[in-house]
Tab-separated table of C-alpha atoms in Angstrom:
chain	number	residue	atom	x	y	z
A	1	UNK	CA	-12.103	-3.290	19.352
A	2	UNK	CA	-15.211	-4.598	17.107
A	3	UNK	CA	-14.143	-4.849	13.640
A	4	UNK	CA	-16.399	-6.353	10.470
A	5	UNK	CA	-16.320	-9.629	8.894
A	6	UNK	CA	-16.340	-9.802	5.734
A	7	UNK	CA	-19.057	-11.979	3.663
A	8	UNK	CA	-17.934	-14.457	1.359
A	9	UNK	CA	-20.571	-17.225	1.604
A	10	UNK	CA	-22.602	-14.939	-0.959
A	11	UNK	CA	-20.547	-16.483	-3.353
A	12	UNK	CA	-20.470	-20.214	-1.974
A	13	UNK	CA	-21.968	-21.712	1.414
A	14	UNK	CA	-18.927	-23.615	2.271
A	15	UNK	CA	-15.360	-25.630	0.177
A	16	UNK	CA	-17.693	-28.773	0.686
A	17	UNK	CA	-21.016	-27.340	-0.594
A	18	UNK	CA	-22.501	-28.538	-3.928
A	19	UNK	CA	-22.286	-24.927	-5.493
A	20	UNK	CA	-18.135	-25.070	-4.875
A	21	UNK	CA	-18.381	-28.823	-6.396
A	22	UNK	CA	-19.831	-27.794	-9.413
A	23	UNK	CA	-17.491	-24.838	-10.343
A	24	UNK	CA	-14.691	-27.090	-9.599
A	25	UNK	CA	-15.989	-29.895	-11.867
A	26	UNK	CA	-17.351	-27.349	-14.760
A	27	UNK	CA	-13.950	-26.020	-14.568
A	28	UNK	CA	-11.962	-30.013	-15.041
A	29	UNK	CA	-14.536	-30.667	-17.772
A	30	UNK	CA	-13.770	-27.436	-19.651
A	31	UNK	CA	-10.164	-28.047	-19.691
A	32	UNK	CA	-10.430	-31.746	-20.845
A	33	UNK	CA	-12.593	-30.336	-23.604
A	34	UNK	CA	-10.179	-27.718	-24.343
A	35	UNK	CA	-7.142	-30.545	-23.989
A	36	UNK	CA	-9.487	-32.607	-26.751
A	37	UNK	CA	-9.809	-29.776	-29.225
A	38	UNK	CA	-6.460	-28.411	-29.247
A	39	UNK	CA	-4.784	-31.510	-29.624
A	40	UNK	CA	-6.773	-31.933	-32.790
A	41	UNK	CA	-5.753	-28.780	-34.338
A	42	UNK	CA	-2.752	-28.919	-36.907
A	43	UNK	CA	-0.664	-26.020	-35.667
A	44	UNK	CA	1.983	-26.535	-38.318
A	45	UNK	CA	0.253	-25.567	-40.962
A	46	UNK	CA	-1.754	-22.516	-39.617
A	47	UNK	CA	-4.898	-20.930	-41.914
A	48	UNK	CA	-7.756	-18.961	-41.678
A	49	UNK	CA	-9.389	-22.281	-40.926
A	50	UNK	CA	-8.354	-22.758	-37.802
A	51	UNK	CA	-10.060	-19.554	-36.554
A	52	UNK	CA	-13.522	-20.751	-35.973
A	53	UNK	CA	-12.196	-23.789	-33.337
A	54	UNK	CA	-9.595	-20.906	-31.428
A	55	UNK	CA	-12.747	-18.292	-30.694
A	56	UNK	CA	-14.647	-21.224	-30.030
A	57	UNK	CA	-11.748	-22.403	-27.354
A	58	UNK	CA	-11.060	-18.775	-26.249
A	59	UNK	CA	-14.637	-18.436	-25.685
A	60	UNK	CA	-14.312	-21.636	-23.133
A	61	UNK	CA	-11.115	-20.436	-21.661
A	62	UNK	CA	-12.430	-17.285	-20.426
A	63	UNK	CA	-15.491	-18.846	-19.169
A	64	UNK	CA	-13.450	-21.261	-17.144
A	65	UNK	CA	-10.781	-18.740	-16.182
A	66	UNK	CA	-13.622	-16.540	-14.100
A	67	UNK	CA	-14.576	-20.250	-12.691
A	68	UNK	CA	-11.319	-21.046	-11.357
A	69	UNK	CA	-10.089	-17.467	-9.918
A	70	UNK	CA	-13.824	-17.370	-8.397
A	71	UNK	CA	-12.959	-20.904	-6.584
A	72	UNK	CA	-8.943	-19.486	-5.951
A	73	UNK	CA	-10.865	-16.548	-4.536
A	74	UNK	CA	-12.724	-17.862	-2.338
A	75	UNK	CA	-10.057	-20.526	-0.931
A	76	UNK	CA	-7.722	-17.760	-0.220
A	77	UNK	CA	-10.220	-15.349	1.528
A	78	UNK	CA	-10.844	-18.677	3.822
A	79	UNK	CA	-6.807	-18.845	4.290
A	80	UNK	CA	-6.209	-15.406	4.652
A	81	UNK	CA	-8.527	-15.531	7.917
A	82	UNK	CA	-7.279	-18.627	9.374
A	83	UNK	CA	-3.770	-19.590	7.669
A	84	UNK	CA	-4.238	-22.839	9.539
A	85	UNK	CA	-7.189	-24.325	7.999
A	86	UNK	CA	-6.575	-27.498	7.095
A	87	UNK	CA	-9.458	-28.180	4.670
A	88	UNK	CA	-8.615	-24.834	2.780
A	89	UNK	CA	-5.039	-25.666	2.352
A	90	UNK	CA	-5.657	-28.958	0.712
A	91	UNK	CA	-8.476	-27.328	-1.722
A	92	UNK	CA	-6.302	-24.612	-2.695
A	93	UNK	CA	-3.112	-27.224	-3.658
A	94	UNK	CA	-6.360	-29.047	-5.419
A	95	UNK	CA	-7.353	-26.092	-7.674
A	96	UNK	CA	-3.976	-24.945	-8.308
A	97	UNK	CA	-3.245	-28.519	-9.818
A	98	UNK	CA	-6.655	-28.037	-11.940
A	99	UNK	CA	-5.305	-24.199	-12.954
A	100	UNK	CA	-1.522	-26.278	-14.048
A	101	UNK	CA	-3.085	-29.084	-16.069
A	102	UNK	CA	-5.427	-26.163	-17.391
A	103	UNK	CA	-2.478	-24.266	-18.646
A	104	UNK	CA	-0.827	-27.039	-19.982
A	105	UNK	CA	-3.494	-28.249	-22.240
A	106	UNK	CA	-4.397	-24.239	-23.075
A	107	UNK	CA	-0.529	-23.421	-23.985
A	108	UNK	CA	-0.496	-24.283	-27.673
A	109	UNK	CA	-3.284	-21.535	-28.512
A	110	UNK	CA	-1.436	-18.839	-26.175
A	111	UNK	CA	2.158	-19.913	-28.324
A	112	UNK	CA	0.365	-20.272	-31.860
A	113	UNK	CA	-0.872	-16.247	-31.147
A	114	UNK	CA	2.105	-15.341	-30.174
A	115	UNK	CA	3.554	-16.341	-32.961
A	116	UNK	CA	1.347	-16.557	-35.934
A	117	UNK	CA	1.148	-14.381	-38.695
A	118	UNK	CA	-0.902	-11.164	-38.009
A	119	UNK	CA	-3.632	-11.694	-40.367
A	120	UNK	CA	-4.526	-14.784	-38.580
A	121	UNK	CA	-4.649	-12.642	-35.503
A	122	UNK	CA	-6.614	-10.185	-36.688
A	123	UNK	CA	-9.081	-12.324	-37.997
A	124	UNK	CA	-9.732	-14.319	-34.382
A	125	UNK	CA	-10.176	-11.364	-32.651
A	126	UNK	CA	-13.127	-10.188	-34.862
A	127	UNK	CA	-15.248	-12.552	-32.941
A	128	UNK	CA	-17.213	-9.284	-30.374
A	129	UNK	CA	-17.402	-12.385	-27.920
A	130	UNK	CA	-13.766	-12.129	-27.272
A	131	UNK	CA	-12.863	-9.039	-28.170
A	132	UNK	CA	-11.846	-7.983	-24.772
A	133	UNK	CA	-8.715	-10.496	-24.972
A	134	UNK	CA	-7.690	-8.651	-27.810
A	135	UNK	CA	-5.088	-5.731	-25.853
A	136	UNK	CA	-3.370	-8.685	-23.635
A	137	UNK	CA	-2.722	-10.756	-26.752
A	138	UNK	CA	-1.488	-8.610	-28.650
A	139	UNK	CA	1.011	-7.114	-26.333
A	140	UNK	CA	2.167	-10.311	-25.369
A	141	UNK	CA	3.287	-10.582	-28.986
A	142	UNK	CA	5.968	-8.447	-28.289
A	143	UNK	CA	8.042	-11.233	-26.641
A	144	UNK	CA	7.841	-13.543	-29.488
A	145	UNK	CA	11.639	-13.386	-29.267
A	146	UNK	CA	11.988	-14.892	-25.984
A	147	UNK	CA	9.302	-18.189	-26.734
A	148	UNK	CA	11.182	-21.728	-26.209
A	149	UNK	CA	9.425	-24.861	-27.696
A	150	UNK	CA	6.023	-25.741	-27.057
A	151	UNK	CA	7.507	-28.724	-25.251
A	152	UNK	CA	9.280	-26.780	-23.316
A	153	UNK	CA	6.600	-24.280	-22.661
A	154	UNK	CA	4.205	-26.890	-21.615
A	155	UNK	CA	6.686	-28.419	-18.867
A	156	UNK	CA	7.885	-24.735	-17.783
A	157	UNK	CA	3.612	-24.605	-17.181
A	158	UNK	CA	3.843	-27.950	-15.301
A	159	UNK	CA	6.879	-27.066	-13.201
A	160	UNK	CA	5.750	-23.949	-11.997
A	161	UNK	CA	2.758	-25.014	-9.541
A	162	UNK	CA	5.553	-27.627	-7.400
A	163	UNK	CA	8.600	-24.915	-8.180
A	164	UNK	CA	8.222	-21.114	-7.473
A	165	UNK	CA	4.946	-21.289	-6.426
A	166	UNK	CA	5.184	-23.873	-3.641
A	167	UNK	CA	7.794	-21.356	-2.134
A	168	UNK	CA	5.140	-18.578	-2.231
A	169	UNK	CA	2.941	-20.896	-0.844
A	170	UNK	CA	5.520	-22.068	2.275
A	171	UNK	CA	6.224	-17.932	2.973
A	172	UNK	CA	2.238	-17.561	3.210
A	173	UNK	CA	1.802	-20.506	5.494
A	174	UNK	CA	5.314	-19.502	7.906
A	175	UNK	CA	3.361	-15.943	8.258
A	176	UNK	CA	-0.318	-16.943	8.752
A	177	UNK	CA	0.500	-19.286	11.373
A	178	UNK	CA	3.193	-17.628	12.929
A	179	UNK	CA	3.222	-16.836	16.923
A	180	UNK	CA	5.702	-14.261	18.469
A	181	UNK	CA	5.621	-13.116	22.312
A	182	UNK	CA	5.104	-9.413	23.250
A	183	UNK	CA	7.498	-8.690	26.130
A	184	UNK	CA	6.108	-5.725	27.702
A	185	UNK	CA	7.723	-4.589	31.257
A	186	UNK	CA	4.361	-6.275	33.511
A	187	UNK	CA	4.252	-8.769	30.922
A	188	UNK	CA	3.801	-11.240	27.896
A	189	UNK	CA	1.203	-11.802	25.173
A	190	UNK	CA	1.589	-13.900	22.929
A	191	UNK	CA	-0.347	-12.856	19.308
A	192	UNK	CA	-0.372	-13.729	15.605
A	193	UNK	CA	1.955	-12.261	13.633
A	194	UNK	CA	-0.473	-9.923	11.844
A	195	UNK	CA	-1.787	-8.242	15.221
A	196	UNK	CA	1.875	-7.743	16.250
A	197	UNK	CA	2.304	-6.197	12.969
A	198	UNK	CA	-0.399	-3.679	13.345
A	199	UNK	CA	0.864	-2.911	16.525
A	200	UNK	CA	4.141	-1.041	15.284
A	201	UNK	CA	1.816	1.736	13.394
A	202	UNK	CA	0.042	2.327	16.854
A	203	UNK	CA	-0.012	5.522	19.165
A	204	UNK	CA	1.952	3.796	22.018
A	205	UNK	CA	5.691	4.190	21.892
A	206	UNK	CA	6.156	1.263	24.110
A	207	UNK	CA	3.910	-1.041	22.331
A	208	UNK	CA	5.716	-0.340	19.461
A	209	UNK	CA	9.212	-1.189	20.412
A	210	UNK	CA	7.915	-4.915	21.818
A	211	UNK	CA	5.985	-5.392	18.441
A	212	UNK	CA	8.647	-4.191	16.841
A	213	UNK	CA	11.490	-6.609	19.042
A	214	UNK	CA	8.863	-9.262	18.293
A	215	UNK	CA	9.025	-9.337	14.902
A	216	UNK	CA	12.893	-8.874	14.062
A	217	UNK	CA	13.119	-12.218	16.521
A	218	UNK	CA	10.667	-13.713	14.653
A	219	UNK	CA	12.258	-13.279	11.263
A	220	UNK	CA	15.632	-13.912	12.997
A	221	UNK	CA	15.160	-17.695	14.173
A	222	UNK	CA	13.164	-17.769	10.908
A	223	UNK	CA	16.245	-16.510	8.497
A	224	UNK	CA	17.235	-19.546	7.092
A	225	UNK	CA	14.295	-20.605	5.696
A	226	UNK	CA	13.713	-16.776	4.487
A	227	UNK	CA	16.852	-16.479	2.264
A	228	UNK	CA	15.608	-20.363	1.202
A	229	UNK	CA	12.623	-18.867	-0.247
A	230	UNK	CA	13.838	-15.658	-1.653
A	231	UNK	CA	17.098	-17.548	-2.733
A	232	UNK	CA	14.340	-20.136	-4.812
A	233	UNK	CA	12.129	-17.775	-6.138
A	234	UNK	CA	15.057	-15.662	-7.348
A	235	UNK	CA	16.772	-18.531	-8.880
A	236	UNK	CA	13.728	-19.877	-10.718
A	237	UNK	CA	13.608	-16.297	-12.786
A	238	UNK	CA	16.820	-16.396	-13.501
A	239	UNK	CA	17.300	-19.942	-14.707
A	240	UNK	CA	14.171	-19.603	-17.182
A	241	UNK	CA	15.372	-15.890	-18.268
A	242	UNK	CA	18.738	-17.721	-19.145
A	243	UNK	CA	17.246	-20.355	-21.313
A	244	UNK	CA	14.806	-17.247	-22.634
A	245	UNK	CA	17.621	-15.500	-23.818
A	246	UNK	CA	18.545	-18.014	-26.706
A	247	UNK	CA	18.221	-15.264	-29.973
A	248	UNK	CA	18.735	-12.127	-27.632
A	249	UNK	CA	19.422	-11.404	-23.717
A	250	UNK	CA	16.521	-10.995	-21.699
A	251	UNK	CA	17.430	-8.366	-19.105
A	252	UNK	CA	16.043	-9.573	-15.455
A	253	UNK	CA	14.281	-6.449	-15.048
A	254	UNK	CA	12.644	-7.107	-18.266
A	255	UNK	CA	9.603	-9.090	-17.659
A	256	UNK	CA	8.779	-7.054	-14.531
A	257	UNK	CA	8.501	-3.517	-16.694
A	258	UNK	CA	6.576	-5.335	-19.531
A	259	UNK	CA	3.934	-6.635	-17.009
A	260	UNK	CA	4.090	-3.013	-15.275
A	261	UNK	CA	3.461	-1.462	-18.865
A	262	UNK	CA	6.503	1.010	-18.547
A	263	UNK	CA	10.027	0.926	-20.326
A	264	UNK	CA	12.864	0.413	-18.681
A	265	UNK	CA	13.558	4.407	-19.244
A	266	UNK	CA	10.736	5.320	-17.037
A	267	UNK	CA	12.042	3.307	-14.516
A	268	UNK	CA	15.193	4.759	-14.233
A	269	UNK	CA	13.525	7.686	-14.457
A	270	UNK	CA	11.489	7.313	-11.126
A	271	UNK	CA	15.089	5.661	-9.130
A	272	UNK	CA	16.779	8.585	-10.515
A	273	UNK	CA	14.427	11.332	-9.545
A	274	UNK	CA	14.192	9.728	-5.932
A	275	UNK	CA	18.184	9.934	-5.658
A	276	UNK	CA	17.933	13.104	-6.428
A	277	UNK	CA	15.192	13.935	-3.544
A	278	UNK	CA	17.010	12.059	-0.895
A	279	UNK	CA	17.960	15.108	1.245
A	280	UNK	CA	14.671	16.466	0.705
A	281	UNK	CA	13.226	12.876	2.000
A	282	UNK	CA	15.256	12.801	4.784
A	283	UNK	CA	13.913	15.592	6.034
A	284	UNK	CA	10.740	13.978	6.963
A	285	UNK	CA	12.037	11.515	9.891
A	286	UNK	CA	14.394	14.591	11.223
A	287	UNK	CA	11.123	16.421	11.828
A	288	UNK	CA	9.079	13.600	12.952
A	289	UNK	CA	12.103	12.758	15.706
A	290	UNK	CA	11.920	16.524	16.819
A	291	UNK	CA	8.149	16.227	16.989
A	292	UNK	CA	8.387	12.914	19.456
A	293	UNK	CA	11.097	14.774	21.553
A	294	UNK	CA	14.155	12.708	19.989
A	295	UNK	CA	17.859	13.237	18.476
A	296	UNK	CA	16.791	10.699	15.570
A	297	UNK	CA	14.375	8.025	14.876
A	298	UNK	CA	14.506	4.563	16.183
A	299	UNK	CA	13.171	2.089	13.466
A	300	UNK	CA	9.966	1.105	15.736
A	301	UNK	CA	8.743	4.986	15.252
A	302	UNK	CA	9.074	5.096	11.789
A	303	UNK	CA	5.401	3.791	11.071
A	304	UNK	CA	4.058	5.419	14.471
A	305	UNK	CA	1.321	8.046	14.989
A	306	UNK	CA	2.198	11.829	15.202
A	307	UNK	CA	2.204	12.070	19.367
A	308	UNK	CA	0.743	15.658	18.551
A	309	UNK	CA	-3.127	15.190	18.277
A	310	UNK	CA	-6.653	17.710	18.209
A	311	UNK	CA	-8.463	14.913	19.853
A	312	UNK	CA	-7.869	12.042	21.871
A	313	UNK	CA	-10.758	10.025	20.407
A	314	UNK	CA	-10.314	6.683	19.189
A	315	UNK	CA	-10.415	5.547	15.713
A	316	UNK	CA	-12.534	2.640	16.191
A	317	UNK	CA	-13.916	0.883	12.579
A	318	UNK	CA	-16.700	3.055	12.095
A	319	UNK	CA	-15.109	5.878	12.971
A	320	UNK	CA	-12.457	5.038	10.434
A	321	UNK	CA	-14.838	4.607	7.952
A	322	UNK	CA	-16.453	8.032	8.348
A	323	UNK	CA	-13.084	9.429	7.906
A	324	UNK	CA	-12.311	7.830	4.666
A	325	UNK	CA	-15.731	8.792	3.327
A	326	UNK	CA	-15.178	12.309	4.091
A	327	UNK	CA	-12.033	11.934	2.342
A	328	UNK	CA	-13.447	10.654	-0.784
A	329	UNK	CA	-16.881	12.791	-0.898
A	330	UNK	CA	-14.367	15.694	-1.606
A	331	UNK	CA	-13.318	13.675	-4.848
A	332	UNK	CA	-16.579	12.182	-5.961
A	333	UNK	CA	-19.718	11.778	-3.611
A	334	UNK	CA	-20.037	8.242	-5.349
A	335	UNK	CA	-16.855	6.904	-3.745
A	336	UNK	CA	-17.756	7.951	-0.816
A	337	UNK	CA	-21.746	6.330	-1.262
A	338	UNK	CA	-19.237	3.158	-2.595
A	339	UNK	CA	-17.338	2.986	0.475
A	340	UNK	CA	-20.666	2.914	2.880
A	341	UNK	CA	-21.709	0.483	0.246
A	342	UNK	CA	-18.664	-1.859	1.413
A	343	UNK	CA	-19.427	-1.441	4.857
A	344	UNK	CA	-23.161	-2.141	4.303
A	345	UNK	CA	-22.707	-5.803	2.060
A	346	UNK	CA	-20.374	-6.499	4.515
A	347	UNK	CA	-17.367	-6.385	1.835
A	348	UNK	CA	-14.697	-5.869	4.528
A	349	UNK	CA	-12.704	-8.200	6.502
A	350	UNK	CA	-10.835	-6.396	9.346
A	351	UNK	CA	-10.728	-8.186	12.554
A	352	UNK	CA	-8.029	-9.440	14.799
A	353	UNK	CA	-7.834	-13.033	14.603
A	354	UNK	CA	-4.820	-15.374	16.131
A	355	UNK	CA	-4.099	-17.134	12.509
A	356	UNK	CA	-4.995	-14.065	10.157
A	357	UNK	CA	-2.664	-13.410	7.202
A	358	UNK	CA	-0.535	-10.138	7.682
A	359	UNK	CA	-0.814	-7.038	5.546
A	360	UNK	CA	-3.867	-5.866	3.448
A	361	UNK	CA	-5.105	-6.165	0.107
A	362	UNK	CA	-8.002	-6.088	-2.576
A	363	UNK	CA	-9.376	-9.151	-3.781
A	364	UNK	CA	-12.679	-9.916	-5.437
A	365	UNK	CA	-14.469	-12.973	-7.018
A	366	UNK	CA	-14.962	-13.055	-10.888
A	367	UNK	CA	-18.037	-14.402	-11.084
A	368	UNK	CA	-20.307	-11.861	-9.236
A	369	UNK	CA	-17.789	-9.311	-10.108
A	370	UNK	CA	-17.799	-7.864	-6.366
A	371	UNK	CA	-14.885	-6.744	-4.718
A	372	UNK	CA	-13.365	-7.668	-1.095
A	373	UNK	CA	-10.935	-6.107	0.956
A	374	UNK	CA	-8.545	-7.688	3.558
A	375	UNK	CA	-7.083	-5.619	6.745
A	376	UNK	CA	-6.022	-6.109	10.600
A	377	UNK	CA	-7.617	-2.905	11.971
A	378	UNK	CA	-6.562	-1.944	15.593
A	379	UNK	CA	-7.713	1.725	15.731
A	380	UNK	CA	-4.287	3.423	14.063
A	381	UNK	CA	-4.510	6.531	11.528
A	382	UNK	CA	-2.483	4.106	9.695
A	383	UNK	CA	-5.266	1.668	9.762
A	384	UNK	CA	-7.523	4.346	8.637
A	385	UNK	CA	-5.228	5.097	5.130
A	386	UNK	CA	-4.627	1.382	4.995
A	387	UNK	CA	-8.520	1.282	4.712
A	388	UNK	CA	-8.283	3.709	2.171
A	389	UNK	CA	-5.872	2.390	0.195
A	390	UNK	CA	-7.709	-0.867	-0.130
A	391	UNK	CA	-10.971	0.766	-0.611
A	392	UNK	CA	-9.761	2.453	-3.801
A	393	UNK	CA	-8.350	-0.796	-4.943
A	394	UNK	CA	-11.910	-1.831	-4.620
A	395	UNK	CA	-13.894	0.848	-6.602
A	396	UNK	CA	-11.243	0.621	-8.719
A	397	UNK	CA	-12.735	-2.890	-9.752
A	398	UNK	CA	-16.431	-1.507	-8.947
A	399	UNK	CA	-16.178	0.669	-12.030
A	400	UNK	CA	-14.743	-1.790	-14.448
A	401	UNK	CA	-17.351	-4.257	-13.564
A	402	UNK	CA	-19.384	-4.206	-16.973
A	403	UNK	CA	-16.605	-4.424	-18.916
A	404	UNK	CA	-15.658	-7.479	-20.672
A	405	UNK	CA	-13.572	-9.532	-18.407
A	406	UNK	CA	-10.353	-9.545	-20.518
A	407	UNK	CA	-10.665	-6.134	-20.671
A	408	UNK	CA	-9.954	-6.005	-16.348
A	409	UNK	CA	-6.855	-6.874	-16.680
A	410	UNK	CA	-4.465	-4.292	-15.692
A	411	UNK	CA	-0.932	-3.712	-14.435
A	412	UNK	CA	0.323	-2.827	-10.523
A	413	UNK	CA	1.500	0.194	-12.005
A	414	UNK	CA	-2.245	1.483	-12.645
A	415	UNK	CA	-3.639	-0.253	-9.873
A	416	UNK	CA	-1.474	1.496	-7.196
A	417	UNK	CA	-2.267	4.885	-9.045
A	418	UNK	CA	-6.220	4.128	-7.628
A	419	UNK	CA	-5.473	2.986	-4.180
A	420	UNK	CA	-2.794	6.085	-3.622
A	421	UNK	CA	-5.308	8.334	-4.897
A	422	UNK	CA	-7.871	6.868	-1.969
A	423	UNK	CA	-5.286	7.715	0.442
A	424	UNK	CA	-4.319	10.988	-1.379
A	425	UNK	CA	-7.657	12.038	-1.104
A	426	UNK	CA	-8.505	11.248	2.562
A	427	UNK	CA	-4.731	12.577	3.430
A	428	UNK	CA	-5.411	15.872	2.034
A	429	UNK	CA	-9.214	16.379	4.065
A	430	UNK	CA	-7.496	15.405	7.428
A	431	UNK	CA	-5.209	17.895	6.341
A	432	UNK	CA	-7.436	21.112	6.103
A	433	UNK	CA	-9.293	19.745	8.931
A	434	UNK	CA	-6.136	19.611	11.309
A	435	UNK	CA	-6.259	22.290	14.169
A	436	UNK	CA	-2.907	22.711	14.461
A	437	UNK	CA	0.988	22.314	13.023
C-alpha cells in the first residue's frame, strides 16, 4: 500500500545544510548574550529598573526558543522515520545540550518572576512585544512555594538533559530500531516494530494474533531494561518532588494536574465517574466477542476491525482521507478544505518503513508555523481515526497560527479535546452512513 511522505525540507534542505547551521549558531549566540546580560543584573535588590533589560531578554528568549524547537523539530521528524540515523542522533544530543546550557543561563529571569513582587510583574509584561508570555508566567507563580535555590535550580536544569531525559531518549531508540519476527503458519517476516504494531488493529484475525505474539516477546526479552527506564524516570520525579517539598508536601500527582490545568478534584472526578461506568464499559467487548463469533475476547481482538462490513473495499490512504473529510465537512467545511490542504503540501508522513518510530502524533515547526503529522498507515478503520485524530491535532495548531507564540502554549488536556473531536466527528458520519447493525 502507497502511503505519503511527508515534506520537511521546506523548512531546511538537510542537518548539514547552511540554513540548519545558521539557526543552530543564531540560537548559541543568543544564549551567550542572554548568559552575558543576566549575569549582570543584580537580582537581590529587584526595581522597576531592571524591567527594561528582562523584556529586552524575554524578547531574545522567545526568538531563540522558536529557533531551537524549529531545529528539535526537524531532527526528530528525521528520527521518527529512520530511528537509526546516525547523523540525526548525534544532532539531536547536540541541540539538546544547546537547549540545557540555554536554560541554565535563562533560569535566573524564570526564578526572579516567579518570585518577585507583583508590581514588578506587572510592569514587564506591559511591553505588547511579550505580552503573549504573560498567562504562562503568571500561572507558574503559583508554585512559588515549591522553588529551591537558584543554585540548585540551575544544576536541576543541567542534570536533566544526561538524567530523565537520556532514558526517554534510550526507550525511543529500543522502539525505532526494534525488529520482531511474524510467525505466521506458511511463514516468517520479520518487520519493524511500528508495522507489527499496526498490524494488531487490522481486519485479519490471524495477523493479529502473530503481531500481537510478536510484540509481548518483544517487550518480554526487553523487560529488564523496560522497568530500568520506567523505574529511572519515576525515581527522578520523585527525588526532586522530595527536595520540592521543603515549606509544604508536593503531592506526586501535583505537577501533572497543574501542567494539565485541572485540580486534583476534577481528576478524581473523571476516575470516579469511570468506576462507576465499568459495567456499562464492559459491555462493549461482550458484544464485540458475540459479533466475531466468541465466548470472550482474546487481547489481540481488542483493537481489531468489526468482521461485519457494507463493503469489502479497501481503505487505502486516499481513501482514508476522503473519509475523514467527509467526517469533518459535517463540522466545518474548512476542516475538511484543511485536511485536503495536508494532503496537498504534503504535511503527512504515513508510510511503512523498517526503522519508523511507532505510534502517531502532531508535530509542527515554529518558525513557519506549519503543522506535521506522523502515522504507520496499513489500510485499518483504525488507521483512518488515527488519521483523524492527528489531523485535528493539526488544525488545532492551524488556527492558532497568528497568535503570538507564547500565547500557543496549551495543556494535553485541551489538546486531546481537538484531536477526539476529529475522531468524534468522522465516528459519528460513518455512523449514519452504516447500512447495517
Amino acid at each position: 500500500m502507497k502511503s505519503p511522505a511527508w515534506d520537511i525540507e521546506s523548512e531546511y534542505p538537510s542537518i548539514e545544510s547552511k540554513e540548519f547551521a545558521a539557526d543552530e549558531q543564531a540560537f548559541i549566540a543568543m544564549t551567550e548574550e542572554l548568559r552575558a546580560t543576566i549575569s549582570r543584573l543584580d537580582f537581590e535588590k529587584p526595581s522597576k529598573d531592571l524591567v527594561p533589560t528582562l523584556q529586552t531578554c524575554l524578547e531574545t528568549m522567545e526568538r531563540a526558543g522558536i529557533l531551537v524547537w524549529n531545529l528539535h523539530s526537524y531532527v526528530g521528524c528525521i528520527q521518527s522515520v529512520d530511528a537509526s540515523d546516525a547523523g540525526a542522533r548525534k544532532k539531536f544530543s547536540e541541540i539538546m545540550k544547546s537547549w540545557s546550557s540555554f536554560t541554565q543561563a535563562t533560569k535566573p529571569i524564570e526564578l526572579f518572576l516567579k518570585r518577585c513582587d507583583v508590581e514588578i510583574f506587572d510592569a514587564v509584561f506591559v511591553k505588547p512585544e511579550i505580552k503573549g508570555q504573560e498567562f504562562s508566567a503568571r500561572r507558574a507563580r503559583e508554585r512559588s512555594a515549591f522553588l529551591l535555590s537558584q543554585r540548585e535550580e540551575v544544576l536541576l536544569s543541567a542534570m536533566e538533559n544526561p538524567g530523565h531525559h537520556a532514558w526517554s531518549t534510550l526507550r525511543e531508540n529500543l522502539v525505532g530500531t526494534a525488529k520482531v519476527d511474524l510467525k505466521y503458519p506458511d511463514r516468517v517476516e520479520r518487520v519493524g516494530l511500528a508495522d507489527a504494531a499496526s498490524r494488531v488493529y487490522g481486519d485479519d484475525p490471524v495477523a493479529r494474533k502473530v503481531a500481537w505474539t510478536a510484540i509481548q516477546e518483544f517487550w518480554t526479552a526487553n523487560r529488564e531494561i523496560g522497568a530500568s527506564i520506567l523505574n529511572a524516570l519515576a525515581s527522578w520525579r520523585l527525588e526532586v518532588y522530595e527536595k520540592r517539598s521543603h515549606t509544604k508536601p508536593l503531592h506526586f500527582l501535583d505537577e501533572a494536574v497543574f501542567g494539565s490545568r485541572i485540580t486534583r478534584e476534577t481528576l478524581d472526578a473523571i476516575i470516579e465517574t469511570c468506576r462507576k461506568n465499568l459495567p456499562q464499559l464492559r459491555r462493549a467487548p461482550l458484544l464485540m466477542a458475540k459479533t466475531m463469533g466468541r465466548q470472550k475476547m482474546e487481547p489481540w481482538d481488542l483493537q481489531g476491525t468489526s468482521p461485519i462490513k457494507g463493503s469489502k473495499e479497501t481503505l487505502d490512504f486516499d481513501r482514508g482521507l476522503e473519509i475523514v473529510k467527509k467526517g469533518y465537512a459535517t463540522a466545518d467545511p474548512e476542516m475538511a478544505n484543511f485536511a485536503q490542504m495536508m494532503a496537498d503540501k504534503r504535511w503527512i508522513e504515513a508510510r511503512i518503513l523498517p526503522n519508523k518510530g511507532a505510534g502517531a502524533h502532531c508535530t509542527g515547526f515554529s518558525k513557519s508555523r506549519t503543522p506535521r503529522v506522523f502515522q504507520t498507515y496499513t489500510g485499518s478503520l483504525s488507521d483512518v481515526m488515527t488519521l483523524a485524530h492527528e489531523i485535528g491535532h493539526a488544525y488545532h495548531s492551524w488556527v492558532m497560527r497568528d497568535l503570538p507564540i507564547g500565547e500557543t502554549d496549551y495543556p494535553m488536556t485541551l489538546a486531546e479535546t481537538a484531536s477526539v473531536f476529529g475522531e468524534t466527528v468522522v465516528a459519528d458520519t460513518l455512523i449514519k452512513s452504516a447500512r447495517s447493525w
